[in-house]
Structures are given as structure tokens and as C-alpha cells.
CSV table of C-alpha atoms and ligand atoms in Angstrom, one decimal:
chain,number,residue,atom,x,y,z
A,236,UNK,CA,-47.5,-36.5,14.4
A,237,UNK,CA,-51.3,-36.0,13.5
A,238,UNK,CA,-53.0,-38.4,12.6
A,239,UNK,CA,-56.4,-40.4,12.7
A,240,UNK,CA,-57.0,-43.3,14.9
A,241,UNK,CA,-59.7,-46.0,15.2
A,242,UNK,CA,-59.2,-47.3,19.2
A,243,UNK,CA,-63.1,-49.4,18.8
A,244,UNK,CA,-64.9,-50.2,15.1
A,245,UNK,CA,-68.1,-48.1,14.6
A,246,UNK,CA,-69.2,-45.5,12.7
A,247,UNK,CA,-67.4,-42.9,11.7
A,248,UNK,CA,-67.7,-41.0,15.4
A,249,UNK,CA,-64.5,-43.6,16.2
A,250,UNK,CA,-62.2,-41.3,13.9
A,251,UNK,CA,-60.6,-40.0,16.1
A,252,UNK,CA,-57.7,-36.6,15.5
A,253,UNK,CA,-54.7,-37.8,17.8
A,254,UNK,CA,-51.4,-37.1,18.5
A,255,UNK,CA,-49.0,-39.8,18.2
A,256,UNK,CA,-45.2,-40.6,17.7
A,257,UNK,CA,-44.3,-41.5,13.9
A,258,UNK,CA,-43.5,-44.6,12.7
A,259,UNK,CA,-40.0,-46.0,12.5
A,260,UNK,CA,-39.1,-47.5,9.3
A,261,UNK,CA,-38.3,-51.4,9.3
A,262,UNK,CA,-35.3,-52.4,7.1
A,263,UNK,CA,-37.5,-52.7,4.2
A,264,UNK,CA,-39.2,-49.3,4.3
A,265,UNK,CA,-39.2,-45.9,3.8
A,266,UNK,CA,-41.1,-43.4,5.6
A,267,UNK,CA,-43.2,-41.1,3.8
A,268,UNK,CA,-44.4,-37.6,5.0
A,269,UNK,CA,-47.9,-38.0,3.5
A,270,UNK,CA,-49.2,-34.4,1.3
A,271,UNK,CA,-52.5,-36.3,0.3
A,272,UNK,CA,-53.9,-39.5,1.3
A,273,UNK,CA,-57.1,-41.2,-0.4
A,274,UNK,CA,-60.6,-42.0,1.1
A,275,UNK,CA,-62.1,-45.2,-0.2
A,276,UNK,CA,-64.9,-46.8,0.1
A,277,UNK,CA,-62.6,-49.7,1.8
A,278,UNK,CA,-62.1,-47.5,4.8
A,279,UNK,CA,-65.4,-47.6,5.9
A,280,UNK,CA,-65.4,-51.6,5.8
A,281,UNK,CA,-62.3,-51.7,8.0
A,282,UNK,CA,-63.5,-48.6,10.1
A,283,UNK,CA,-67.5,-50.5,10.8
A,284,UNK,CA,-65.0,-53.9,11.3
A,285,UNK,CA,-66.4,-55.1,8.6
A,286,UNK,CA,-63.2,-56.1,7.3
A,287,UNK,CA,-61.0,-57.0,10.2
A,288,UNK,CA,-57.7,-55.3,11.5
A,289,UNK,CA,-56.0,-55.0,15.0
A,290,UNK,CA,-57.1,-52.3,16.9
A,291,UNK,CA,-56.3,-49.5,17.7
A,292,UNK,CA,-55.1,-49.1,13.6
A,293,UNK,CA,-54.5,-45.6,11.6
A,294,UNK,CA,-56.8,-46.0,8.4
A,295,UNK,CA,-56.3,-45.5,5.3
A,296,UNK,CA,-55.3,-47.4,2.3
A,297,UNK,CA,-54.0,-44.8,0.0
A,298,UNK,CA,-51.4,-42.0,-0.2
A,299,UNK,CA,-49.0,-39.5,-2.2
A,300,UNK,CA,-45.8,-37.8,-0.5
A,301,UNK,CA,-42.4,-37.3,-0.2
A,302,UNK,CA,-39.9,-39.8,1.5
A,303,UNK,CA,-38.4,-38.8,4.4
A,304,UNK,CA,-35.8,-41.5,5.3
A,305,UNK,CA,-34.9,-45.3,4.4
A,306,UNK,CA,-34.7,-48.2,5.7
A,307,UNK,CA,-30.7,-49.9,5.6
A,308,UNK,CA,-32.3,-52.7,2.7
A,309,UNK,CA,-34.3,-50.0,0.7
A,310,UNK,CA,-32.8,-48.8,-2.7
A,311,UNK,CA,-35.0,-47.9,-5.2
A,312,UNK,CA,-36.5,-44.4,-3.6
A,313,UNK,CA,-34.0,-41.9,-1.8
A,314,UNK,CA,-35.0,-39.3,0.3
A,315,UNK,CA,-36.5,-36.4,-1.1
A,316,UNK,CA,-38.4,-38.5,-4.0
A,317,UNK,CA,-42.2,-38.2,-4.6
A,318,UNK,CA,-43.6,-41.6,-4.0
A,319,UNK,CA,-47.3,-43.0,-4.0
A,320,UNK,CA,-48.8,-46.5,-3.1
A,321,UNK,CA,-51.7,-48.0,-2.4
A,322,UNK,CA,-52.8,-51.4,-0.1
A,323,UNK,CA,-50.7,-50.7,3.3
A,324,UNK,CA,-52.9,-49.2,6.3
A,325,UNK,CA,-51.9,-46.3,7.9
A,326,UNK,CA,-51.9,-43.3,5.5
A,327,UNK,CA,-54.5,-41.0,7.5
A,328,UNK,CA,-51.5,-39.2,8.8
A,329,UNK,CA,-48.8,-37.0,8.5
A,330,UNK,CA,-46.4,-39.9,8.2
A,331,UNK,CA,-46.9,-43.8,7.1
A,332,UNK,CA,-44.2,-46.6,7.1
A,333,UNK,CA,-44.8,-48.4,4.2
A,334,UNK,CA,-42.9,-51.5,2.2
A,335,UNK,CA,-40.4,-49.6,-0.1
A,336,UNK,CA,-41.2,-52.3,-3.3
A,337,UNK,CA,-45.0,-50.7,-2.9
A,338,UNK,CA,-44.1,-47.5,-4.0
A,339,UNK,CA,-43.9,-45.9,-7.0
A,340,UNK,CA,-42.4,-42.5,-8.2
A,341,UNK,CA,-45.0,-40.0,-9.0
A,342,UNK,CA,-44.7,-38.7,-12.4
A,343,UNK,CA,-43.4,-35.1,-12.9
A,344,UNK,CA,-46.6,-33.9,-14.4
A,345,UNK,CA,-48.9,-34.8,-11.5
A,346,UNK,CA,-49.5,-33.0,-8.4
A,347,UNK,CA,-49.7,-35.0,-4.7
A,348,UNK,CA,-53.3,-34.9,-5.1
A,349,UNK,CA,-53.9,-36.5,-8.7
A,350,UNK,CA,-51.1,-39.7,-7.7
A,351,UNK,CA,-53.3,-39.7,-4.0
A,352,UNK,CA,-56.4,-40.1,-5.7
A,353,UNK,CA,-55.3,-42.3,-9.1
A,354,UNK,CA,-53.6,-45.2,-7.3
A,355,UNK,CA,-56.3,-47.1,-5.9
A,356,UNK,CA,-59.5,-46.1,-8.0
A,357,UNK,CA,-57.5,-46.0,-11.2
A,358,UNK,CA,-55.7,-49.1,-10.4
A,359,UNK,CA,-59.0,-50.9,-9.9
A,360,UNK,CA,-60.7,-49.3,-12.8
A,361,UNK,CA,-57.8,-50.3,-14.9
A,362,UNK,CA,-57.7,-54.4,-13.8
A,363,UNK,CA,-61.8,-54.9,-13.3
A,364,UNK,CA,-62.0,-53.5,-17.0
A,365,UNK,CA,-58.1,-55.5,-18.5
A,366,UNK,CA,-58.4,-58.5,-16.4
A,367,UNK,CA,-61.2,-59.5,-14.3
A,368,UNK,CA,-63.4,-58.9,-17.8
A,369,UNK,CA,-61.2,-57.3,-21.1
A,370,UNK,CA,-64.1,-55.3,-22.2
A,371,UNK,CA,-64.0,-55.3,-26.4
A,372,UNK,CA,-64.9,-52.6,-28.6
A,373,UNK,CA,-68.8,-53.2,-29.4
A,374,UNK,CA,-69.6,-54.8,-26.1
A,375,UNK,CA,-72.3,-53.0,-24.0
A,376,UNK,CA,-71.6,-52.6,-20.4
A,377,UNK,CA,-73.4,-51.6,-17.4
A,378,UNK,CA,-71.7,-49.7,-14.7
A,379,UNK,CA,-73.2,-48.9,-11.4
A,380,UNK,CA,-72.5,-45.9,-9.5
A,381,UNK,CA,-70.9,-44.8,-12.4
A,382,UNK,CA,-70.7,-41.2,-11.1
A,383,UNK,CA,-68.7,-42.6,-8.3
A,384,UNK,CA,-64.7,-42.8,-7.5
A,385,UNK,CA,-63.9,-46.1,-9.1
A,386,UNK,CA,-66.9,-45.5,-11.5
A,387,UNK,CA,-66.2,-42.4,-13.4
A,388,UNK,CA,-62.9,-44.1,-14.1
A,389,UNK,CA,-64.2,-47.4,-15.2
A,390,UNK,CA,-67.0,-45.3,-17.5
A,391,UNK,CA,-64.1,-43.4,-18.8
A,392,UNK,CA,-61.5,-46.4,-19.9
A,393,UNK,CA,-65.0,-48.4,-20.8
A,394,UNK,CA,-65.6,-45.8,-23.4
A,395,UNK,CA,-62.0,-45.6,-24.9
A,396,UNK,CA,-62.1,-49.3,-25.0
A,397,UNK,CA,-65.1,-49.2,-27.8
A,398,UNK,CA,-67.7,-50.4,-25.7
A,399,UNK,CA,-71.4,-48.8,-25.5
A,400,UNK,CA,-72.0,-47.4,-21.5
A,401,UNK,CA,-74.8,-47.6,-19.7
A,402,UNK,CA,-74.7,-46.4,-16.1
A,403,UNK,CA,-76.7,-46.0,-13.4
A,404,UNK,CA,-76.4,-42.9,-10.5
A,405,UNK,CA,-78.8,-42.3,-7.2
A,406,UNK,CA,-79.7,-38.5,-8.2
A,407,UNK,CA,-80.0,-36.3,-11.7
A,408,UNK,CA,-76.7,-34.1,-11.0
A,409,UNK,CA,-74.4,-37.3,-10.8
A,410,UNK,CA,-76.3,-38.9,-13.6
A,411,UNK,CA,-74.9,-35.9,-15.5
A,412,UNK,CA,-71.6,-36.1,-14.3
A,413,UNK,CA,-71.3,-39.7,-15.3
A,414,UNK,CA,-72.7,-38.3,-18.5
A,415,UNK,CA,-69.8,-36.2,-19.6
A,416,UNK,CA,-67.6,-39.0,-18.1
A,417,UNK,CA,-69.0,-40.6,-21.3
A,418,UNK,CA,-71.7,-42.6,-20.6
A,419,UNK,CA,-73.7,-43.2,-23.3
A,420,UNK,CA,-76.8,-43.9,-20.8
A,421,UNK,CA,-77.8,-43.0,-17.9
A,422,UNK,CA,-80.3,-44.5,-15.6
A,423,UNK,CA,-81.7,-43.3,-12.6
A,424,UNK,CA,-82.0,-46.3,-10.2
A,425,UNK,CA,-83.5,-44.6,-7.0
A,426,UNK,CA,-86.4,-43.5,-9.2
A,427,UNK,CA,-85.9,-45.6,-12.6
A,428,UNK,CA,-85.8,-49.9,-12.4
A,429,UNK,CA,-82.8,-50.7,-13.8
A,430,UNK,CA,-83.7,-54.1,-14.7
A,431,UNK,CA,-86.5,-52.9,-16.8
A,432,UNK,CA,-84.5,-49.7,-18.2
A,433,UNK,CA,-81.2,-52.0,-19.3
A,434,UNK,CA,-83.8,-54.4,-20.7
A,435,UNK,CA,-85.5,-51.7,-22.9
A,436,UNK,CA,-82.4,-49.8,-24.0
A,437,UNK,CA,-80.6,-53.8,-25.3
A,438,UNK,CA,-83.9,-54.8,-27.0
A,439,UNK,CA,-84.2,-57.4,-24.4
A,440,UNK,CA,-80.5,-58.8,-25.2
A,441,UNK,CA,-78.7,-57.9,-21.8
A,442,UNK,CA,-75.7,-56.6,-21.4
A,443,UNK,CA,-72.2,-58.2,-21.6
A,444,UNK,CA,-71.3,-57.3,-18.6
A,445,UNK,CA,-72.3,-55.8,-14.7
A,446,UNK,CA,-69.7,-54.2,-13.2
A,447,UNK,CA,-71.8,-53.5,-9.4
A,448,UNK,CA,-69.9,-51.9,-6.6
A,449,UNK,CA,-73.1,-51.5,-4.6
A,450,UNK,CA,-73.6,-55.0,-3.9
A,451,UNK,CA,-76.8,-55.7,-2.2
A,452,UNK,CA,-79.5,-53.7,-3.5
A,453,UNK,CA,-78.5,-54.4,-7.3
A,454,UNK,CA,-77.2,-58.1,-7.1
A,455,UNK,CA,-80.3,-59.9,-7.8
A,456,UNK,CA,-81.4,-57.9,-10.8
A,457,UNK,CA,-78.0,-58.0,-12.1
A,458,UNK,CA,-78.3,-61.3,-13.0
A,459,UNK,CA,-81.8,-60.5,-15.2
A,460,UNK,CA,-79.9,-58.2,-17.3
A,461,UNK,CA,-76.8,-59.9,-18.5
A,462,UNK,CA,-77.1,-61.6,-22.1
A,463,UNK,CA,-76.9,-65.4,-21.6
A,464,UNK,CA,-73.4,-66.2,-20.8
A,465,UNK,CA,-73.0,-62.8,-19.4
A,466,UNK,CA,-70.2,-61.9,-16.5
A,467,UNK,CA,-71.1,-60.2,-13.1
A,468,UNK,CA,-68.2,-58.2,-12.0
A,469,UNK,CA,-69.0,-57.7,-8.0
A,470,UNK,CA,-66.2,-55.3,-6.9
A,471,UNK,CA,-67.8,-54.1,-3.4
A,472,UNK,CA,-70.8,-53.5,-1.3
A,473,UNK,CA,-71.6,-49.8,-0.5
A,474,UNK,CA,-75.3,-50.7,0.1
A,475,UNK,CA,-74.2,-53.7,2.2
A,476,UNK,CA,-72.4,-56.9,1.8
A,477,UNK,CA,-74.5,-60.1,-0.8
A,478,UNK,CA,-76.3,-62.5,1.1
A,479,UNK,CA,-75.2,-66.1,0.4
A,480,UNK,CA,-76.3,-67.7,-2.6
A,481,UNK,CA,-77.9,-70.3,-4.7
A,482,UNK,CA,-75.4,-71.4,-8.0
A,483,UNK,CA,-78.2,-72.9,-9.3
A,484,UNK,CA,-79.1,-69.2,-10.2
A,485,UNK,CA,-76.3,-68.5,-12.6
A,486,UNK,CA,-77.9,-71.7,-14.7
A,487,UNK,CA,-81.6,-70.4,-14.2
A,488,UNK,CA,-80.4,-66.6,-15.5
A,489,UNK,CA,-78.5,-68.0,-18.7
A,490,UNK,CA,-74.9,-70.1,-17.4
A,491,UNK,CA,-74.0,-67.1,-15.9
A,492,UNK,CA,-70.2,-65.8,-14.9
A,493,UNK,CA,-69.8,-64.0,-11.5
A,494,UNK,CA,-66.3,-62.9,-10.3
A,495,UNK,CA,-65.3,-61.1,-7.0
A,496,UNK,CA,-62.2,-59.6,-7.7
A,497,UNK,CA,-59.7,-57.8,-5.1
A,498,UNK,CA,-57.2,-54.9,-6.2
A,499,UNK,CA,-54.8,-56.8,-4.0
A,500,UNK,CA,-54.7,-60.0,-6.1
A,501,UNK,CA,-54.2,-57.6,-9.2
A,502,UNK,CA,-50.9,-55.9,-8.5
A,503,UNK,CA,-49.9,-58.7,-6.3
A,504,UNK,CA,-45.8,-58.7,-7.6
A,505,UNK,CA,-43.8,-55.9,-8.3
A,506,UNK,CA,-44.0,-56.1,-12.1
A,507,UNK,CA,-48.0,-55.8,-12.4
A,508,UNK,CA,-48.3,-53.3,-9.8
A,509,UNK,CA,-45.8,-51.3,-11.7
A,510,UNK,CA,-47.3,-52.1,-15.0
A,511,UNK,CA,-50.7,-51.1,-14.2
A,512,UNK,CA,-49.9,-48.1,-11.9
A,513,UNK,CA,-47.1,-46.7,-15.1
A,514,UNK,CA,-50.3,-47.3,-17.3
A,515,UNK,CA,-52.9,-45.4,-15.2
A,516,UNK,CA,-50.4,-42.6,-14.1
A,517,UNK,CA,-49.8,-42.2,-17.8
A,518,UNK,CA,-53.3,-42.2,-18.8
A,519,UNK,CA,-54.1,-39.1,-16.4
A,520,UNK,CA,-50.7,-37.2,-17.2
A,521,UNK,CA,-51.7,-37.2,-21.5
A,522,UNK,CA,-55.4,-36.2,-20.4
A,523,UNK,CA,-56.5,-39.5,-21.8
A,524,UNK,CA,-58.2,-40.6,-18.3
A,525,UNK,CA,-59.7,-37.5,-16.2
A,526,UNK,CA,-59.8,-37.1,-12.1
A,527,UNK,CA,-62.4,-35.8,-10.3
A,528,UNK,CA,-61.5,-34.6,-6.9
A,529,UNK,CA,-64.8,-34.2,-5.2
A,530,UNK,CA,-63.3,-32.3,-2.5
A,531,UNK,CA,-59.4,-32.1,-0.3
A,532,UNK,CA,-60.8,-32.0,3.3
A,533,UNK,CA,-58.0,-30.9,6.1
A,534,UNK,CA,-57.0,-34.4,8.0
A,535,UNK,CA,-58.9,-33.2,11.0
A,536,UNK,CA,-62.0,-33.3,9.1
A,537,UNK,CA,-62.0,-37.3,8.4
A,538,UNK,CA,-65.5,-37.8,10.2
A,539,UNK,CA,-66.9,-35.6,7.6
A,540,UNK,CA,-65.4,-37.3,4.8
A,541,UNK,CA,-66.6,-40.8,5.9
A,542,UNK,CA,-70.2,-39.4,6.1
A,543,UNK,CA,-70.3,-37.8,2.7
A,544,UNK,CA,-68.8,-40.9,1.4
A,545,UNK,CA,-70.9,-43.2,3.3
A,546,UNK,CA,-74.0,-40.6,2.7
A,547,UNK,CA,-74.2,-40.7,-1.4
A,548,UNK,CA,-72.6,-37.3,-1.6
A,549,UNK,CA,-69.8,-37.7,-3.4
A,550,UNK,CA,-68.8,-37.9,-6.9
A,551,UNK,CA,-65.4,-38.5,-7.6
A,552,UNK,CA,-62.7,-38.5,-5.5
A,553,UNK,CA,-61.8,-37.7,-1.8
A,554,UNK,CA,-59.0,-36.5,-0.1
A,555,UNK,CA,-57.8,-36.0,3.5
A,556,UNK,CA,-54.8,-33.7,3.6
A,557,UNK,CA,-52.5,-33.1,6.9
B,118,NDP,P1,-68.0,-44.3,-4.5
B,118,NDP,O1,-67.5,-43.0,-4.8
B,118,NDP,O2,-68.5,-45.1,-5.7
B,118,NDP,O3,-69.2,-44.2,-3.5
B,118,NDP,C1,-70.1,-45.2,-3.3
B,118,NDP,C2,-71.4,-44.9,-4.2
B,118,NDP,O4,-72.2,-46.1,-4.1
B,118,NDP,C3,-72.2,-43.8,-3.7
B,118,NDP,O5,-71.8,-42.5,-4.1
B,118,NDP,C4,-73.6,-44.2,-4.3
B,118,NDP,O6,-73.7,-43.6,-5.6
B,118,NDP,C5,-73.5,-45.7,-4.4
B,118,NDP,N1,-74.4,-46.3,-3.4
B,118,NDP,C6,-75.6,-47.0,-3.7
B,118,NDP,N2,-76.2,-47.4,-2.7
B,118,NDP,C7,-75.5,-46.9,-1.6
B,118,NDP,C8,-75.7,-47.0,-0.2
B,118,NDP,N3,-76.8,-47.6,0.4
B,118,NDP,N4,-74.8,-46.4,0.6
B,118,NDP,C9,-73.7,-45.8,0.1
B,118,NDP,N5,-73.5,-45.7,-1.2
B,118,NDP,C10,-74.4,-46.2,-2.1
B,118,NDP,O7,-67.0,-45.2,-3.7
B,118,NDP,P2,-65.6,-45.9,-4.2
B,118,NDP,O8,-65.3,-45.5,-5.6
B,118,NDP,O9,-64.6,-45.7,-3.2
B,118,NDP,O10,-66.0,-47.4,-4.2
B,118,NDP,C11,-67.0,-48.0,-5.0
B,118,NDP,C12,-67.2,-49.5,-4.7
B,118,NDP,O11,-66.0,-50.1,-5.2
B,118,NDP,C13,-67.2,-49.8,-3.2
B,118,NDP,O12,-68.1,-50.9,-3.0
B,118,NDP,C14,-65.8,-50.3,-2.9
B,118,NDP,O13,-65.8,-51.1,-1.8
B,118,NDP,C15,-65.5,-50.9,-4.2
B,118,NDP,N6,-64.1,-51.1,-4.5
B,118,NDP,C16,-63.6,-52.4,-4.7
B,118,NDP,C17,-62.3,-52.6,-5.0
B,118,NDP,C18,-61.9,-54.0,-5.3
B,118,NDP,O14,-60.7,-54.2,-5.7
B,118,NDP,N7,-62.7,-55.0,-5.1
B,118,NDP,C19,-61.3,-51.5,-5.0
B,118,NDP,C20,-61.9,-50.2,-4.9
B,118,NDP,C21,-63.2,-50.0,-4.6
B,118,NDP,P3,-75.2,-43.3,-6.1
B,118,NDP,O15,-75.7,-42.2,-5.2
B,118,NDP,O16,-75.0,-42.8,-7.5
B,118,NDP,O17,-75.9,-44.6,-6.0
């Protein structure tokens, strides 16, 4: 099969477009023939070795397909069902062996693509905005990067959850697209401060709550503009992983909440991640939640992906089909 291999951790010149055997399913199983898989933001941790994994490993931590064939102790998916998961490595490639009780059957009125890119993404907007902090109607929330994959979800659900949106976005057109996302405000942090923009548009109350993907350019003013008592959601690090800190800070900035929450933890059993995934997969099918596919590159092209991903390019979601 095709597929994409990382042999030494780099940047994204060690995606490499090789040819290798498929895998063979272990009793607990099934192999899926993979029509879409997602690019995420986590990729590039485990492709730069920021997050470790055994080399050489196939990336990837997201798909949509069909199953192909079962392992003897698998029984709820048959061959010839349309599956998607999330959380197993391996899915940049035209087949991935994955656990069977991580799969879930894609719903008739969404395409490989829309289950490829609403697992992970929609999964994580869904818990950082239900669990990690249940937003309530009237709150006021600021989202960073909210013109980005997990962000023009979590703007979205914020909304419909009754809260007032502010985000921020690196450039005018994204700023607009995290506009009709339904953001209520947009800032511009690459030419706008954010700590003094968030401050003006609260009166000087803070928000409720950060949610900051972006890690270590934002984290220190996050904690100037939550309300006292506030929560700072840290989800990721796409400017670069937060330096060690001082708790003493949280005190200083108002007794201050910080959480940094992992998808994994969130659909951890089988019941929540088939809770939360029937909830998101529902959302999109009724309209109520919207996908943005930013582009579907061919599987051959994963290089590409990783540098528009890694290069602010992107708004919404990306694909890699085989
Ligand atoms: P995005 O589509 O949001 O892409 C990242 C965005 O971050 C960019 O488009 C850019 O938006 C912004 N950004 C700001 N500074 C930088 C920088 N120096 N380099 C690159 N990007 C920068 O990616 P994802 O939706 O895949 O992921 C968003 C974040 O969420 C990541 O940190 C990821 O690790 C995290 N994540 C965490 C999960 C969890 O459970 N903890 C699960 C899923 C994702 P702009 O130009 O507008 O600033």
C-alpha cells in the first residue's frame, strides 16, 4: 500500500511517500481502507518528536473509510461498513489497523470527508466547550485562532451555547471567516494587542474564559484578561510549547483556573467516545455545526499539507486522501 512514513523526526521534509505491505489486523481489529484521513495540528508534534513515538511510525491520528476485514474477536462493524475514529497512529495511508471498539459508523448523511475531518476537531471542540469548561449562556469567551480547525468549531458550539465570542485570527481574511463562524468579535492579534483589545471590548471585566491553542505567544496575556476567578483552557501549542511556570501567578492575576486538557482523557471508554462523537456527527448532519474543509490534498502531497498547516495558511480543515 501507499502510504506516508516518518523513518527520523524533523520537519516535514521526513514525510516520506512509500510503499509498504498493509497491516494485519490483530484479533481485536478491523482493517480499514482509509478514503480520507485528517491532518492535525498533533501531527506535526509527533512528526518534529515533539511528542514521542517509535520510529519509523505512519502518522496520522484521524480517518474515515470502509472496513475491509475483521479480526476473529471483532463484532460490532462487518466488512463493507463505513467506519471513522480518531486517537490510533497510522491513518496516512491507504490502509490502518485500528482497535475495533474505536470506531464508529459514519452516519448515512455524511460523506468520507465530513466523518474524516469531524472526529478529532469536533470531538475536541465539543469536550473543551461541555467538560473541561461548560460554557453558559451569557458568559463571554475568548477563542484564539478561532478561524482555525478546532476553532471555527468551538466559535460555532460557543455561540449556540449563549455565550458572547470574541476571537482572535493572524490575518483580515480569517478574521472574516471566524466572523461568519459567528464570532461576535474579532481581533487581529498580529497587528492588534489582544490584552488591551479584550480589555476594552469587557469594560475592563475580563473574560470568563481563554480557550488558547497557540500556547506560547498568548499564555502570559491570557492570564491579564480573564475576570478574577476566570479559567484558562490551554489545549495546544502551535506557536511552541509554555515555558514552566510560577503558580504564584494564578493568585497575582485574580485565583486563577488553568486546565490542560487532552482529547484522549475525554472519550477515554466506549460510552463517552460514542456519546460525544453521536453528538458532533449529529450536529454536522442537521446543519447545526458547519465544516470547513480548507482543502483535500492527494496522500502524496502530505509535505505540503504540514507546511500550510504549520505556515498559518489554513482555515478549517485538512485532508490527505489516498
Ligand atoms: P489550526 O487549524 O488551528 O492551525 C493552527 C493555527 O494556530 C494557525 O492557523 C494560526 O492561526 C495559529 N497560530 C498562531 N501562531 C502560530 C505559529 N507560530 N505557528 C503556527 N500556527 C500559529 O490547527 P488545529 O485546529 O489542528 O489545532 C489547533 C490547536 O489545538 C493546536 O495547538 C493543537 O495542538 C490543539 N489541539 C489540541 C487538542 C487537545 O485535545 N488538547 C486536540 C486537537 C487540537 P492564525 O494565523 O489565525 O493565528
Amino acid at each position: 500500500m501507499k502510504a506516508i512514513q516518518v523513518s527520523k523526526v524533523g520537519g516535514s521534509e521526513v514525510l516520506e511517500f512509500i510503499d509498504i505491505p498493509a497491516p494485519e489486523p490483530k484479533p481485536n481489529e478491523a482493517l480499514v481502507q482509509i478514503k480520507a484521513a485528517g491532518v492535525n495540528f498533533i501531527d506535526v508534534y509527533y512528526r518534529e518528536g515533539r511528542y514521542p513515538a517509535p520510529l519509523p511510525f505512519i502518522p496520522g491520528q484521524e480517518g474515515a473509510g470502509v472496513v475491509t476485514r475483521i479480526g476473529s474477536e471483532v463484532s460490532h462493524v462487518q466488512p463493507g461498513n463505513r467506519v471513522a475514529y480518531t486517537g490510533v497512529l497510522g491513518s496516512y495511508a491507504e490502509f490502518a489497523a485500528v482497535p475495533a471498539d474505536r470506531l464508529i459508523h459514519i452516519p448515512e448523511k455524511l460523506d468520507f470527508n465530513q466523518a474524516a475531518a469531524a472526529m478529532l476537531q469536533g470531538m475536541t471542540a465539543h469536550y473543551l466547550s461541555h467538560s473541561t469548561f461548560s460554557i453558559k449562556r451569557g458568559q463571554t469567551v475568548l477563542i484564539h485562532a478561532a478561524a482555525g480547525g478546532v476553532g471555527m468549531l468551538l466559535v460555532q458550539i460557543a455561540k449556540k451555547l449563549g455565550a458572547r465570542v470574541i476571537g482572535t485570527a493572524g490575518s483580515d481574511e480569517k478574521a472574516k471567516l471566524a466572523r461568519d463562524a459567528g464570532a461576535d468579535e474579532l481581533i487581529i492579534y498580529t497587528k492588534q494587542d489582544f490584552e488591551k483589545e479584550t480589555l476594552r471590548l469587557t469594560n475592563d471585566k475580563g473574560v470568563d474564559v481563554v480557550y488558547d491553542g497557540v500556547g506560547k505567544t498568548t499564555f502570559e496575556k491570557d492570564l491579564k484578561v480573564l475576570r478574577p476567578r476566570g479559567y484558562l483552557v490551554l489545549f495546544g501549542g502551535a506557536s511552541g510549547a509554555v515555558p514552566p511556570f510560577d503558580l504564584m501567578l494564578l493568585t497575582k492575576h485574580g485565583s486563577l483556573f488553568i486546565a490542560r486538557p487532552s482529547l484522549h482523557h475525554h472519550i477515554g471508554t466506549r460510552a463517552e467516545l460514542e456519546e460525544r462523537s453521536t453528538d458532533v456527527l449529529q450536529m454536522i448532519a442537521s446543519g447545526h455545526l458547519k465544516l470547513r474543509i480548507h482543502k483535500a490534498y492527494p496522500l502524496s502531497q502530505a509535505q505540503e499539507a504540514h507546511r500550510d498547516l504549520e505556515g498559518r495558511k489554513t482555515s478549517g480543515k485538512l485532508l490527505l486522501i489516498p
